[in-house]
Short mmCIF file of C-alpha atoms in Angstrom, two decimals:
data_model
loop_
_atom_site.label_atom_id
_atom_site.label_comp_id
_atom_site.label_asym_id
_atom_site.label_seq_id
_atom_site.Cartn_x
_atom_site.Cartn_y
_atom_site.Cartn_z
CA MET A 1 38.94 40.45 18.04
CA ASN A 2 42.67 40.06 17.42
CA ILE A 3 43.06 36.29 17.00
CA LEU A 4 46.37 34.43 16.95
CA LEU A 5 46.46 31.31 14.78
CA THR A 6 49.43 29.08 15.54
CA GLY A 7 50.09 27.08 12.39
CA GLY A 8 47.87 29.58 10.61
CA ALA A 9 49.39 28.99 7.17
CA GLY A 10 48.55 25.29 7.29
CA TYR A 11 45.64 23.48 5.72
CA ILE A 12 43.01 24.03 8.42
CA GLY A 13 44.59 27.25 9.69
CA SER A 14 44.39 29.00 6.32
CA HIS A 15 40.75 28.06 5.80
CA THR A 16 39.92 29.23 9.33
CA ALA A 17 41.73 32.50 8.63
CA VAL A 18 39.35 33.09 5.72
CA GLU A 19 36.28 32.53 7.91
CA LEU A 20 37.58 34.78 10.69
CA LEU A 21 38.59 37.60 8.36
CA GLU A 22 35.23 37.48 6.61
CA ALA A 23 33.57 37.69 10.04
CA GLY A 24 35.45 40.93 10.71
CA HIS A 25 38.21 39.67 13.01
CA ARG A 26 41.89 40.55 12.71
CA VAL A 27 44.14 37.52 12.11
CA ILE A 28 47.73 37.11 13.27
CA THR A 29 49.59 33.92 12.36
CA ALA A 30 52.62 32.22 13.90
CA ASP A 31 54.07 29.52 11.65
CA ASN A 32 57.51 28.15 10.87
CA TYR A 33 56.29 26.83 7.46
CA SER A 34 57.71 23.36 8.11
CA ASN A 35 54.58 21.83 6.57
CA SER A 36 52.96 24.90 5.01
CA SER A 37 53.69 27.86 2.75
CA PRO A 38 53.52 31.65 3.16
CA GLU A 39 51.84 31.63 -0.26
CA ALA A 40 48.73 30.25 1.45
CA LEU A 41 48.40 33.46 3.47
CA GLU A 42 48.84 35.61 0.37
CA ARG A 43 45.95 33.71 -1.18
CA VAL A 44 43.86 34.12 1.96
CA GLU A 45 44.32 37.86 1.47
CA ARG A 46 43.22 37.54 -2.16
CA ILE A 47 40.06 35.66 -1.16
CA THR A 48 39.07 38.05 1.61
CA GLY A 49 40.58 41.36 0.54
CA ARG A 50 41.96 41.72 4.06
CA HIS A 51 45.47 41.70 5.51
CA VAL A 52 47.00 38.88 7.56
CA THR A 53 49.78 39.76 9.99
CA ALA A 54 52.22 36.86 9.69
CA TYR A 55 55.17 35.88 11.89
CA ASP A 56 57.73 33.30 10.78
CA ILE A 57 58.52 31.60 14.09
CA ASP A 58 58.64 28.21 15.77
CA ILE A 59 56.12 28.47 18.60
CA THR A 60 58.18 26.18 20.83
CA ASN A 61 60.46 29.22 21.20
CA THR A 62 58.50 30.86 24.02
CA ASP A 63 60.50 34.09 23.97
CA ARG A 64 59.73 34.71 20.30
CA LEU A 65 56.10 33.77 20.81
CA CYS A 66 55.87 36.25 23.69
CA ASP A 67 57.15 38.96 21.35
CA ILE A 68 53.99 38.50 19.29
CA PHE A 69 51.78 38.85 22.35
CA ALA A 70 53.71 41.95 23.38
CA HIS A 71 53.11 43.67 20.02
CA GLU A 72 49.67 42.49 18.94
CA GLU A 73 47.29 42.67 21.96
CA ILE A 74 45.93 39.19 21.34
CA ASP A 75 42.33 38.53 22.46
CA ALA A 76 42.18 34.78 21.72
CA ALA A 77 44.33 32.00 20.30
CA VAL A 78 43.54 29.08 18.03
CA HIS A 79 46.22 26.42 18.37
CA PHE A 80 46.75 24.47 15.13
CA ALA A 81 50.55 24.16 15.10
CA GLY A 82 51.83 20.62 15.40
CA LEU A 83 53.01 17.54 13.56
CA LYS A 84 50.04 15.49 12.41
CA ALA A 85 50.81 12.26 10.50
CA VAL A 86 49.77 9.06 12.29
CA GLY A 87 52.23 6.75 10.52
CA GLU A 88 55.12 9.17 10.89
CA SER A 89 54.42 9.50 14.61
CA VAL A 90 54.80 5.72 15.00
CA LYS A 91 58.19 5.86 13.27
CA ASP A 92 59.46 8.99 15.05
CA PRO A 93 57.60 9.31 18.37
CA LEU A 94 60.14 11.46 20.21
CA ARG A 95 59.90 14.18 17.54
CA TYR A 96 56.13 14.22 17.93
CA TYR A 97 56.17 14.38 21.72
CA ARG A 98 58.85 17.08 21.78
CA ASN A 99 57.23 19.29 19.15
CA ASN A 100 53.55 18.95 19.95
CA LEU A 101 53.73 19.09 23.74
CA ASP A 102 56.35 21.85 23.80
CA GLY A 103 54.19 23.92 21.46
CA THR A 104 51.13 23.62 23.69
CA ILE A 105 53.05 24.47 26.86
CA SER A 106 54.83 27.40 25.20
CA LEU A 107 51.52 28.88 24.02
CA LEU A 108 49.92 28.55 27.46
CA GLU A 109 52.94 30.19 29.08
CA ALA A 110 52.69 33.15 26.70
CA MET A 111 48.93 33.41 27.24
CA LYS A 112 49.41 33.37 31.00
CA LEU A 113 52.09 36.06 30.89
CA TYR A 114 49.92 38.38 28.77
CA GLY A 115 46.56 37.63 30.38
CA VAL A 116 44.90 36.03 27.33
CA LYS A 117 41.99 33.90 28.51
CA ARG A 118 40.46 32.31 25.39
CA LEU A 119 41.83 29.26 23.56
CA ILE A 120 40.54 26.97 20.83
CA PHE A 121 42.61 23.78 20.60
CA SER A 122 42.94 21.69 17.45
CA SER A 123 42.45 18.23 18.91
CA SER A 124 41.53 14.98 17.21
CA ALA A 125 39.17 12.03 17.36
CA THR A 126 42.30 9.90 17.88
CA VAL A 127 42.00 10.76 21.61
CA TYR A 128 39.18 8.21 21.82
CA GLY A 129 41.43 5.29 20.88
CA THR A 130 39.86 2.09 19.57
CA PRO A 131 36.09 2.39 19.87
CA GLU A 132 34.07 0.10 22.11
CA LYS A 133 30.99 1.52 20.41
CA LEU A 134 30.15 4.15 17.81
CA PRO A 135 29.52 7.00 17.31
CA PHE A 136 32.09 8.65 19.54
CA THR A 137 30.60 11.05 22.08
CA GLU A 138 32.48 13.59 24.17
CA ASP A 139 31.65 11.87 27.47
CA MET A 140 33.30 8.59 26.46
CA LYS A 141 36.40 7.25 28.17
CA LEU A 142 39.51 8.55 26.41
CA GLY A 143 42.37 6.39 25.18
CA PRO A 144 44.34 4.33 25.11
CA CYS A 145 45.44 6.01 21.90
CA THR A 146 46.70 3.82 19.09
CA ASN A 147 49.61 6.04 18.02
CA PRO A 148 51.94 8.75 19.41
CA TYR A 149 50.16 11.50 17.44
CA GLY A 150 46.95 10.68 19.28
CA TRP A 151 48.72 10.63 22.62
CA THR A 152 50.14 14.12 21.98
CA LYS A 153 46.60 15.38 21.41
CA LEU A 154 45.27 13.67 24.53
CA MET A 155 48.19 14.90 26.63
CA SER A 156 47.71 18.44 25.30
CA GLU A 157 44.03 18.26 26.25
CA ARG A 158 45.11 17.26 29.77
CA ILE A 159 47.64 20.09 29.99
CA ILE A 160 45.04 22.64 28.85
CA THR A 161 42.41 21.26 31.24
CA ASP A 162 44.80 21.39 34.21
CA TYR A 163 45.86 24.92 33.33
CA ALA A 164 42.23 26.05 33.02
CA ALA A 165 41.51 24.59 36.47
CA SER A 166 44.14 26.94 37.89
CA ASP A 167 42.47 30.04 36.40
CA PRO A 168 38.68 30.37 36.81
CA GLU A 169 38.57 33.05 34.09
CA PHE A 170 40.16 30.83 31.45
CA SER A 171 38.03 29.46 28.60
CA ALA A 172 39.10 26.61 26.33
CA ILE A 173 37.29 24.62 23.66
CA LEU A 174 38.90 21.32 22.67
CA LEU A 175 37.73 20.64 19.11
CA ARG A 176 38.01 16.95 18.30
CA TYR A 177 38.20 16.73 14.51
CA PHE A 178 37.43 13.69 12.51
CA ASN A 179 38.91 13.65 8.96
CA PRO A 180 39.23 17.05 7.25
CA VAL A 181 39.15 16.97 3.44
CA GLY A 182 38.27 19.31 0.58
CA ALA A 183 39.44 22.82 -0.23
CA HIS A 184 38.13 26.36 -0.49
CA PRO A 185 35.65 26.57 -3.40
CA SER A 186 37.75 29.32 -5.00
CA GLY A 187 40.48 26.75 -5.67
CA LEU A 188 43.04 29.17 -4.23
CA ILE A 189 43.82 27.31 -0.98
CA GLY A 190 43.82 23.62 -0.15
CA GLU A 191 45.82 20.76 1.31
CA ASP A 192 49.43 20.81 0.11
CA PRO A 193 51.50 18.00 1.65
CA LYS A 194 55.23 18.50 1.30
CA ASP A 195 56.03 14.88 0.47
CA ILE A 196 53.94 11.83 -0.43
CA PRO A 197 50.56 12.48 1.19
CA ASN A 198 49.67 10.74 4.43
CA ASN A 199 45.97 11.46 4.04
CA LEU A 200 43.48 9.92 1.63
CA MET A 201 42.07 12.83 -0.37
CA PRO A 202 45.31 14.57 -1.41
CA TYR A 203 46.65 11.16 -2.39
CA ILE A 204 43.58 10.45 -4.56
CA SER A 205 43.78 13.87 -6.18
CA GLN A 206 47.48 13.51 -6.95
CA VAL A 207 46.76 10.16 -8.61
CA ALA A 208 43.99 11.83 -10.62
CA SER A 209 46.39 14.54 -11.78
CA GLY A 210 49.08 12.03 -12.77
CA ARG A 211 51.49 13.18 -10.06
CA LEU A 212 51.28 9.71 -8.45
CA ASP A 213 50.65 6.48 -10.33
CA LYS A 214 48.15 4.77 -8.00
CA LEU A 215 46.51 4.93 -4.62
CA HIS A 216 47.72 2.57 -1.89
CA VAL A 217 44.77 1.36 0.20
CA PHE A 218 45.97 0.18 3.59
CA GLY A 219 43.87 -2.83 4.47
CA ASN A 220 40.77 -4.43 2.96
CA ASP A 221 40.15 -6.93 5.75
CA TYR A 222 38.62 -4.63 8.36
CA PRO A 223 35.17 -5.57 9.71
CA THR A 224 33.53 -2.81 7.64
CA LYS A 225 31.08 -2.61 4.73
CA ASP A 226 33.74 -3.26 2.08
CA GLY A 227 36.76 -4.18 4.21
CA THR A 228 38.42 -0.77 3.97
CA GLY A 229 38.69 1.74 6.79
CA VAL A 230 35.68 3.92 7.53
CA ARG A 231 36.09 7.56 8.56
CA ASP A 232 33.96 10.61 9.28
CA TYR A 233 35.18 12.91 6.50
CA ILE A 234 34.40 16.59 7.05
CA HIS A 235 34.80 19.41 4.56
CA VAL A 236 37.54 21.80 5.68
CA VAL A 237 35.25 24.81 5.11
CA ASP A 238 32.69 23.32 7.51
CA LEU A 239 35.53 22.71 9.96
CA ALA A 240 36.73 26.31 9.66
CA ARG A 241 33.22 27.57 10.30
CA GLY A 242 33.18 25.40 13.42
CA HIS A 243 36.23 27.29 14.73
CA ARG A 244 34.52 30.62 14.15
CA ALA A 245 31.43 29.44 16.02
CA ALA A 246 33.57 28.04 18.85
CA LEU A 247 35.40 31.36 19.24
CA GLU A 248 32.12 33.24 19.55
CA TYR A 249 30.93 30.76 22.18
CA CYS A 250 34.29 30.88 23.97
CA ALA A 251 33.91 34.63 24.50
CA GLU A 252 31.02 33.99 26.92
CA HIS A 253 32.18 30.70 28.39
CA LYS A 254 34.46 29.74 31.29
CA GLY A 255 36.21 26.44 31.83
CA VAL A 256 36.82 23.65 29.31
CA GLN A 257 34.50 22.03 26.80
CA ALA A 258 35.41 19.14 24.49
CA VAL A 259 33.40 19.17 21.26
CA ASN A 260 33.35 16.82 18.27
CA LEU A 261 33.50 18.34 14.78
CA GLY A 262 32.35 15.84 12.19
CA THR A 263 29.36 14.95 10.06
CA GLY A 264 28.25 11.96 12.11
CA VAL A 265 28.44 9.67 9.06
CA GLY A 266 31.22 7.24 8.18
CA TYR A 267 32.39 6.59 4.61
CA SER A 268 34.84 3.90 3.55
CA VAL A 269 38.04 4.51 1.61
CA LEU A 270 36.58 2.85 -1.48
CA GLU A 271 33.37 4.86 -1.23
CA MET A 272 35.41 8.06 -1.30
CA VAL A 273 37.45 6.77 -4.24
CA LYS A 274 34.26 6.04 -6.20
CA THR A 275 32.76 9.43 -5.31
CA PHE A 276 35.91 11.23 -6.43
CA ALA A 277 35.93 9.30 -9.73
CA ALA A 278 32.28 10.17 -10.33
CA VAL A 279 32.79 13.87 -9.60
CA SER A 280 36.03 14.25 -11.58
CA GLY A 281 35.34 11.82 -14.40
CA ILE A 282 38.76 10.21 -13.79
CA ASP A 283 39.29 6.59 -12.76
CA ILE A 284 41.54 6.16 -9.73
CA PRO A 285 43.78 3.07 -9.92
CA TYR A 286 44.50 1.60 -6.52
CA GLN A 287 46.42 -1.24 -4.92
CA ILE A 288 45.53 -3.00 -1.68
CA GLU A 289 48.34 -3.03 0.90
CA GLY A 290 48.59 -4.37 4.43
CA ARG A 291 47.09 -2.44 7.32
CA ARG A 292 48.99 0.65 8.45
CA ASP A 293 50.36 0.82 12.00
CA GLY A 294 48.17 2.90 14.30
CA ASP A 295 44.99 2.77 12.20
CA ILE A 296 41.59 1.56 13.41
CA ALA A 297 38.70 0.06 11.44
CA GLU A 298 36.04 2.73 11.94
CA SER A 299 35.81 6.23 13.33
CA TYR A 300 32.83 8.57 13.26
CA GLY A 301 31.38 10.85 15.87
CA ASP A 302 28.21 12.35 17.22
CA PRO A 303 28.37 16.10 16.42
CA SER A 304 25.21 17.09 18.31
CA LYS A 305 27.06 18.87 21.12
CA ALA A 306 28.46 21.43 18.66
CA LEU A 307 24.93 22.18 17.49
CA GLU A 308 23.70 22.48 21.08
CA LEU A 309 26.51 24.72 22.35
CA PHE A 310 27.25 27.00 19.43
CA GLY A 311 24.78 26.25 16.68
CA TRP A 312 27.19 24.52 14.31
CA ARG A 313 26.56 21.60 12.00
CA ALA A 314 28.32 20.35 8.88
CA GLY A 315 26.52 21.28 5.67
CA LEU A 316 28.76 19.87 2.91
CA GLY A 317 28.76 16.26 1.74
CA PRO A 318 31.18 13.84 0.04
CA GLU A 319 30.47 15.20 -3.44
CA ASP A 320 31.35 18.73 -2.27
CA MET A 321 34.51 17.40 -0.61
CA CYS A 322 35.66 15.59 -3.75
CA ARG A 323 34.67 18.40 -6.14
CA ASP A 324 36.56 21.05 -4.19
CA THR A 325 39.58 18.79 -3.69
CA TRP A 326 39.81 18.21 -7.44
CA ASN A 327 39.24 21.89 -8.22
CA TRP A 328 42.20 22.75 -5.98
CA GLN A 329 44.43 20.00 -7.37
CA LYS A 330 43.81 20.61 -11.08
CA ASN A 331 44.39 24.35 -10.67
CA ASN A 332 47.46 23.83 -8.48
CA PRO A 333 49.10 20.60 -9.72
CA ASN A 334 52.21 21.28 -7.66
CA GLY A 335 50.44 22.88 -4.72
CA TYR A 336 51.68 26.30 -3.69
CA ASP A 337 54.92 25.74 -5.62
CA GLY A 338 53.24 26.41 -8.94
#
């Protein structure tokens, strides 16, 4: 298949590109590189030995996006493009709503115009809001979300679901991620935040490399095992394989399915810090700060639906996540910039 990846040069997009290319698909990316680098795609080509067709565009520009559909005969789209930092979304909500919702609508308009009927959407466990019980399951009530980023994911799910209801041939899988971490085992691609990291693992690894002086832990008074937030961390390679499996399922499916992608196990911030230190042999200094706006105490999901529908389950654990994160960081101390 010819598969369009919006945001395909990003962290999850680049790892998914590897999985799709190795499965024999052709990959086309649409990315404005606002939080990514074209170097990531060059490295994807090195890993796979296959070419990526890359377009430097902002997908909210529907006319330019339609140009890709006109030239590439797209069979399916995987929609990664979007702003993704919880704390930033609280500080700048209008930017998040404008960018993330416009991108989803623009993609659906292009797909409609060119008769493309298969979509995988990069959603998030934030659509569940504050849990009344755990683990999260796909049939739970959604929202209220605790931050604008989460609302943009939930609203995009609604937009996609309403559009699919208007076209009985349309197929969409809404993949609700938990917390992607890790890097490709080659060390060639990984998470490369442009500024101070918003996510735990790149922050830990930059402290380990000396790029940052200490980790800031936001809250140690949550009702959890050690007071720090608990999350369902999932290796990005497992996540990428989930997209490949979802695309294969999507080819035979009609309508909309929401599916969790996680391990089903929650680990605290301090547990991940200790695991990283054990794997790398480097102590990670940290400082406890106040809770961060928009965060919740615990989040982990039931991934059994993914196994039932398309035979996917996570196979990599915290040690793999930390080992591959450190392998990426120590070989790329400044990310894709050198």
